[in-house]
């Protein structure tokens, strides 16, 4: 069973999932702090390069299965045209309503 993005607890995380699913690169970057960072499977990545390669270039999409930690941790099926469907974890650090860091990887 998936959780609709509109039902996610944290507004910044809700906007993140909504932007990913809409393919809205501008909205995605607008909700990040200017110095936001991220990691994928434990490796630090260039956020802009990673987002273009994993989300916006290959039509990335998140179907959230569960949330915890006040909405700052998700388990989601992430799908894109490159890798297909993967069960993934997402952990977010939110500061003043913006995402300053997220960590993702296979669950």
GROMACS .gro file of N, CA and C in nm:
model
  321
    1UNK      N    1   0.084  -0.119   0.000
    1UNK     CA    2   0.000   0.000   0.000
    1UNK      C    3   0.088   0.125   0.000
    2UNK      N    4   0.057   0.218  -0.085
    2UNK     CA    5   0.137   0.340  -0.093
    2UNK      C    6   0.070   0.453  -0.017
    3UNK      N    7   0.152   0.550   0.021
    3UNK     CA    8   0.103   0.670   0.088
    3UNK      C    9   0.103   0.782  -0.017
    4UNK      N   10  -0.011   0.843  -0.037
    4UNK     CA   11  -0.020   0.955  -0.132
    4UNK      C   12   0.070   1.068  -0.083
    5UNK      N   13   0.142   1.134  -0.174
    5UNK     CA   14   0.230   1.243  -0.133
    5UNK      C   15   0.159   1.348  -0.047
    6UNK      N   16   0.034   1.378  -0.077
    6UNK     CA   17  -0.041   1.479  -0.001
    6UNK      C   18  -0.060   1.439   0.145
    7UNK      N   19  -0.044   1.311   0.177
    7UNK     CA   20  -0.063   1.261   0.314
    7UNK      C   21   0.067   1.257   0.394
    8UNK      N   22   0.180   1.288   0.333
    8UNK     CA   23   0.307   1.284   0.405
    8UNK      C   24   0.312   1.394   0.510
    9UNK      N   25   0.374   1.363   0.622
    9UNK     CA   26   0.370   1.449   0.740
    9UNK      C   27   0.445   1.580   0.724
   10UNK      N   28   0.571   1.574   0.681
   10UNK     CA   29   0.654   1.695   0.674
   10UNK      C   30   0.630   1.769   0.543
   11UNK      N   31   0.600   1.899   0.549
   11UNK     CA   32   0.571   1.975   0.427
   11UNK      C   33   0.687   1.977   0.325
   12UNK      N   34   0.811   1.986   0.373
   12UNK     CA   35   0.924   1.990   0.280
   12UNK      C   36   0.942   1.855   0.211
   13UNK      N   37   0.928   1.747   0.285
   13UNK     CA   38   0.939   1.613   0.227
   13UNK      C   39   0.823   1.588   0.132
   14UNK      N   40   0.705   1.631   0.170
   14UNK     CA   41   0.587   1.620   0.083
   14UNK      C   42   0.613   1.692  -0.050
   15UNK      N   43   0.668   1.814  -0.043
   15UNK     CA   44   0.699   1.890  -0.164
   15UNK      C   45   0.807   1.822  -0.247
   16UNK      N   46   0.905   1.760  -0.181
   16UNK     CA   47   1.012   1.687  -0.250
   16UNK      C   48   0.954   1.573  -0.332
   17UNK      N   49   0.872   1.489  -0.269
   17UNK     CA   50   0.812   1.376  -0.340
   17UNK      C   51   0.722   1.425  -0.453
   18UNK      N   52   0.646   1.530  -0.427
   18UNK     CA   53   0.557   1.586  -0.529
   18UNK      C   54   0.638   1.636  -0.649
   19UNK      N   55   0.748   1.707  -0.623
   19UNK     CA   56   0.832   1.760  -0.731
   19UNK      C   57   0.896   1.646  -0.811
   20UNK      N   58   0.946   1.543  -0.741
   20UNK     CA   59   1.005   1.428  -0.811
   20UNK      C   60   0.900   1.366  -0.903
   21UNK      N   61   0.782   1.338  -0.848
   21UNK     CA   62   0.679   1.269  -0.925
   21UNK      C   63   0.625   1.352  -1.041
   22UNK      N   64   0.633   1.484  -1.028
   22UNK     CA   65   0.587   1.572  -1.136
   22UNK      C   66   0.698   1.600  -1.239
   23UNK      N   67   0.820   1.556  -1.209
   23UNK     CA   68   0.932   1.588  -1.297
   23UNK      C   69   0.963   1.736  -1.298
   24UNK      N   70   0.935   1.802  -1.186
   24UNK     CA   71   0.950   1.948  -1.177
   24UNK      C   72   1.084   1.984  -1.113
   25UNK      N   73   1.184   1.998  -1.198
   25UNK     CA   74   1.320   2.026  -1.151
   25UNK      C   75   1.328   2.159  -1.076
   26UNK      N   76   1.261   2.262  -1.126
   26UNK     CA   77   1.265   2.393  -1.060
   26UNK      C   78   1.207   2.386  -0.919
   27UNK      N   79   1.093   2.320  -0.903
   27UNK     CA   80   1.032   2.306  -0.770
   27UNK      C   81   1.122   2.225  -0.679
   28UNK      N   82   1.184   2.120  -0.731
   28UNK     CA   83   1.275   2.036  -0.654
   28UNK      C   84   1.388   2.120  -0.595
   29UNK      N   85   1.457   2.195  -0.680
   29UNK     CA   86   1.570   2.273  -0.631
   29UNK      C   87   1.527   2.391  -0.545
   30UNK      N   88   1.407   2.442  -0.563
   30UNK     CA   89   1.358   2.553  -0.482
   30UNK      C   90   1.336   2.513  -0.336
   31UNK      N   91   1.314   2.386  -0.310
   31UNK     CA   92   1.290   2.346  -0.171
   31UNK      C   93   1.414   2.297  -0.100
   32UNK      N   94   1.530   2.307  -0.167
   32UNK     CA   95   1.658   2.273  -0.105
   32UNK      C   96   1.730   2.398  -0.058
   33UNK      N   97   1.808   2.386   0.050
   33UNK     CA   98   1.893   2.499   0.090
   33UNK      C   99   2.001   2.517  -0.017
   34UNK      N  100   2.060   2.637  -0.026
   34UNK     CA  101   2.163   2.660  -0.128
   34UNK      C  102   2.283   2.566  -0.116
   35UNK      N  103   2.312   2.521   0.006
   35UNK     CA  104   2.428   2.434   0.028
   35UNK      C  105   2.387   2.289   0.055
   36UNK      N  106   2.270   2.247   0.007
   36UNK     CA  107   2.220   2.112   0.032
   36UNK      C  108   2.317   2.007  -0.021
   37UNK      N  109   2.322   1.895   0.051
   37UNK     CA  110   2.408   1.783   0.014
   37UNK      C  111   2.326   1.655   0.013
   38UNK      N  112   2.386   1.549  -0.045
   38UNK     CA  113   2.315   1.421  -0.047
   38UNK      C  114   2.415   1.307  -0.063
   39UNK      N  115   2.366   1.187  -0.030
   39UNK     CA  116   2.444   1.066  -0.056
   39UNK      C  117   2.352   0.962  -0.117
   40UNK      N  118   2.413   0.871  -0.192
   40UNK     CA  119   2.341   0.760  -0.255
   40UNK      C  120   2.418   0.633  -0.221
   41UNK      N  121   2.352   0.540  -0.156
   41UNK     CA  122   2.415   0.414  -0.111
   41UNK      C  123   2.544   0.440  -0.034
   42UNK      N  124   2.543   0.545   0.049
   42UNK     CA  125   2.657   0.575   0.136
   42UNK      C  126   2.768   0.656   0.073
   43UNK      N  127   2.757   0.691  -0.054
   43UNK     CA  128   2.859   0.771  -0.122
   43UNK      C  129   2.807   0.912  -0.146
   44UNK      N  130   2.888   1.011  -0.110
   44UNK     CA  131   2.852   1.149  -0.135
   44UNK      C  132   2.844   1.171  -0.286
   45UNK      N  133   2.744   1.246  -0.328
   45UNK     CA  134   2.725   1.274  -0.471
   45UNK      C  135   2.706   1.423  -0.492
   46UNK      N  136   2.734   1.468  -0.614
   46UNK     CA  137   2.697   1.603  -0.655
   46UNK      C  138   2.546   1.604  -0.671
   47UNK      N  139   2.477   1.682  -0.590
   47UNK     CA  140   2.332   1.678  -0.587
   47UNK      C  141   2.271   1.709  -0.724
   48UNK      N  142   2.316   1.814  -0.790
   48UNK     CA  143   2.258   1.851  -0.920
   48UNK      C  144   2.283   1.743  -1.025
   49UNK      N  145   2.406   1.692  -1.032
   49UNK     CA  146   2.436   1.586  -1.129
   49UNK      C  147   2.353   1.461  -1.101
   50UNK      N  148   2.346   1.422  -0.973
   50UNK     CA  149   2.271   1.303  -0.936
   50UNK      C  150   2.123   1.318  -0.971
   51UNK      N  151   2.064   1.433  -0.936
   51UNK     CA  152   1.922   1.455  -0.962
   51UNK      C  153   1.892   1.449  -1.112
   52UNK      N  154   1.978   1.507  -1.193
   52UNK     CA  155   1.955   1.503  -1.338
   52UNK      C  156   1.971   1.361  -1.393
   53UNK      N  157   2.067   1.286  -1.341
   53UNK     CA  158   2.095   1.151  -1.390
   53UNK      C  159   1.994   1.047  -1.339
   54UNK      N  160   1.948   1.064  -1.214
   54UNK     CA  161   1.862   0.962  -1.153
   54UNK      C  162   1.712   0.997  -1.153
   55UNK      N  163   1.682   1.128  -1.150
   55UNK     CA  164   1.542   1.169  -1.141
   55UNK      C  165   1.492   1.231  -1.271
   56UNK      N  166   1.549   1.343  -1.309
   56UNK     CA  167   1.487   1.424  -1.414
   56UNK      C  168   1.518   1.376  -1.556
   57UNK      N  169   1.635   1.322  -1.580
   57UNK     CA  170   1.665   1.266  -1.712
   57UNK      C  171   1.585   1.139  -1.741
   58UNK      N  172   1.585   1.043  -1.646
   58UNK     CA  173   1.519   0.914  -1.672
   58UNK      C  174   1.380   0.900  -1.608
   59UNK      N  175   1.310   1.011  -1.589
   59UNK     CA  176   1.171   1.006  -1.540
   59UNK      C  177   1.156   0.934  -1.406
   60UNK      N  178   1.232   0.980  -1.306
   60UNK     CA  179   1.224   0.920  -1.173
   60UNK      C  180   1.090   0.943  -1.106
   61UNK      N  181   1.052   0.846  -1.022
   61UNK     CA  182   0.924   0.852  -0.952
   61UNK      C  183   0.935   0.780  -0.820
   62UNK      N  184   0.867   0.833  -0.718
   62UNK     CA  185   0.867   0.772  -0.585
   62UNK      C  186   0.725   0.731  -0.547
   63UNK      N  187   0.709   0.605  -0.508
   63UNK     CA  188   0.584   0.557  -0.450
   63UNK      C  189   0.616   0.522  -0.305
   64UNK      N  190   0.576   0.609  -0.213
   64UNK     CA  191   0.611   0.594  -0.073
   64UNK      C  192   0.531   0.481  -0.010
   65UNK      N  193   0.604   0.391   0.056
   65UNK     CA  194   0.543   0.276   0.123
   65UNK      C  195   0.522   0.303   0.272
   66UNK      N  196   0.616   0.376   0.334
   66UNK     CA  197   0.603   0.408   0.477
   66UNK      C  198   0.685   0.532   0.509
   67UNK      N  199   0.650   0.594   0.621
   67UNK     CA  200   0.727   0.707   0.671
   67UNK      C  201   0.744   0.691   0.822
   68UNK      N  202   0.853   0.749   0.873
   68UNK     CA  203   0.881   0.746   1.016
   68UNK      C  204   0.962   0.869   1.052
   69UNK      N  205   1.002   0.878   1.177
   69UNK     CA  206   1.084   0.989   1.226
   69UNK      C  207   1.022   1.124   1.191
   70UNK      N  208   0.894   1.138   1.222
   70UNK     CA  209   0.825   1.265   1.197
   70UNK      C  210   0.815   1.300   1.050
   71UNK      N  211   0.819   1.200   0.965
   71UNK     CA  212   0.810   1.224   0.821
   71UNK      C  213   0.944   1.247   0.755
   72UNK      N  214   1.054   1.235   0.831
   72UNK     CA  215   1.188   1.259   0.775
   72UNK      C  216   1.257   1.133   0.726
   73UNK      N  217   1.191   1.019   0.738
   73UNK     CA  218   1.245   0.893   0.685
   73UNK      C  219   1.136   0.822   0.606
   74UNK      N  220   1.169   0.780   0.486
   74UNK     CA  221   1.072   0.713   0.399
   74UNK      C  222   1.130   0.581   0.348
   75UNK      N  223   1.041   0.488   0.323
   75UNK     CA  224   1.070   0.372   0.240
   75UNK      C  225   0.983   0.391   0.117
   76UNK      N  226   1.045   0.382   0.000
   76UNK     CA  227   0.970   0.406  -0.125
   76UNK      C  228   1.018   0.313  -0.234
   77UNK      N  229   0.927   0.281  -0.323
   77UNK     CA  230   0.966   0.219  -0.448
   77UNK      C  231   1.003   0.333  -0.541
   78UNK      N  232   1.130   0.338  -0.578
   78UNK     CA  233   1.178   0.441  -0.669
   78UNK      C  234   1.191   0.377  -0.807
   79UNK      N  235   1.136   0.442  -0.907
   79UNK     CA  236   1.137   0.389  -1.043
   79UNK      C  237   1.196   0.494  -1.136
   80UNK      N  238   1.286   0.451  -1.225
   80UNK     CA  239   1.328   0.538  -1.334
   80UNK      C  240   1.355   0.451  -1.457
   81UNK      N  241   1.372   0.517  -1.571
   81UNK     CA  242   1.390   0.445  -1.697
   81UNK      C  243   1.525   0.374  -1.706
   82UNK      N  244   1.620   0.409  -1.620
   82UNK     CA  245   1.752   0.347  -1.622
   82UNK      C  246   1.755   0.218  -1.543
   83UNK      N  247   1.705   0.221  -1.419
   83UNK     CA  248   1.719   0.109  -1.326
   83UNK      C  249   1.592   0.030  -1.304
   84UNK      N  250   1.479   0.079  -1.348
   84UNK     CA  251   1.352   0.013  -1.320
   84UNK      C  252   1.306   0.044  -1.178
   85UNK      N  253   1.248  -0.055  -1.110
   85UNK     CA  254   1.192  -0.035  -0.977
   85UNK      C  255   1.291  -0.084  -0.872
   86UNK      N  256   1.315   0.001  -0.771
   86UNK     CA  257   1.402  -0.035  -0.659
   86UNK      C  258   1.334   0.003  -0.528
   87UNK      N  259   1.347  -0.081  -0.429
   87UNK     CA  260   1.301  -0.046  -0.294
   87UNK      C  261   1.411   0.036  -0.230
   88UNK      N  262   1.378   0.159  -0.188
   88UNK     CA  263   1.478   0.254  -0.141
   88UNK      C  264   1.442   0.314  -0.006
   89UNK      N  265   1.545   0.360   0.064
   89UNK     CA  266   1.526   0.438   0.186
   89UNK      C  267   1.563   0.583   0.156
   90UNK      N  268   1.499   0.674   0.224
   90UNK     CA  269   1.526   0.817   0.210
   90UNK      C  270   1.524   0.877   0.350
   91UNK      N  271   1.628   0.952   0.384
   91UNK     CA  272   1.633   1.023   0.513
   91UNK      C  273   1.662   1.170   0.483
   92UNK      N  274   1.583   1.256   0.544
   92UNK     CA  275   1.590   1.399   0.516
   92UNK      C  276   1.628   1.478   0.641
   93UNK      N  277   1.711   1.580   0.622
   93UNK     CA  278   1.736   1.680   0.724
   93UNK      C  279   1.668   1.808   0.675
   94UNK      N  280   1.576   1.858   0.756
   94UNK     CA  281   1.499   1.977   0.720
   94UNK      C  282   1.533   2.089   0.817
   95UNK      N  283   1.569   2.205   0.763
   95UNK     CA  284   1.603   2.322   0.843
   95UNK      C  285   1.522   2.441   0.792
   96UNK      N  286   1.445   2.500   0.881
   96UNK     CA  287   1.364   2.617   0.846
   96UNK      C  288   1.278   2.593   0.722
   97UNK      N  289   1.221   2.473   0.713
   97UNK     CA  290   1.129   2.441   0.604
   97UNK      C  291   1.193   2.402   0.473
   98UNK      N  292   1.327   2.394   0.470
   98UNK     CA  293   1.398   2.354   0.347
   98UNK      C  294   1.482   2.229   0.377
   99UNK      N  295   1.505   2.150   0.275
   99UNK     CA  296   1.585   2.029   0.290
   99UNK      C  297   1.732   2.066   0.273
  100UNK      N  298   1.811   2.039   0.377
  100UNK     CA  299   1.954   2.069   0.372
  100UNK      C  300   2.037   1.945   0.336
  101UNK      N  301   1.977   1.828   0.354
  101UNK     CA  302   2.047   1.704   0.320
  101UNK      C  303   1.945   1.592   0.303
  102UNK      N  304   1.976   1.502   0.209
  102UNK     CA  305   1.903   1.377   0.204
  102UNK      C  306   1.999   1.264   0.170
  103UNK      N  307   1.969   1.150   0.225
  103UNK     CA  308   2.046   1.029   0.203
  103UNK      C  309   1.950   0.924   0.148
  104UNK      N  310   1.990   0.862   0.041
  104UNK     CA  311   1.906   0.758  -0.019
  104UNK      C  312   1.991   0.636  -0.048
  105UNK      N  313   1.926   0.526  -0.070
  105UNK     CA  314   1.995   0.403  -0.103
  105UNK      C  315   1.897   0.289  -0.111
  106UNK      N  316   1.945   0.176  -0.155
  106UNK     CA  317   1.857   0.059  -0.165
  106UNK      C  318   1.824   0.009  -0.025
  107UNK      N  319   1.699  -0.030  -0.009
  107UNK     CA  320   1.651  -0.080   0.121
  107UNK      C  321   1.678  -0.228   0.132
   0.00000   0.00000   0.00000
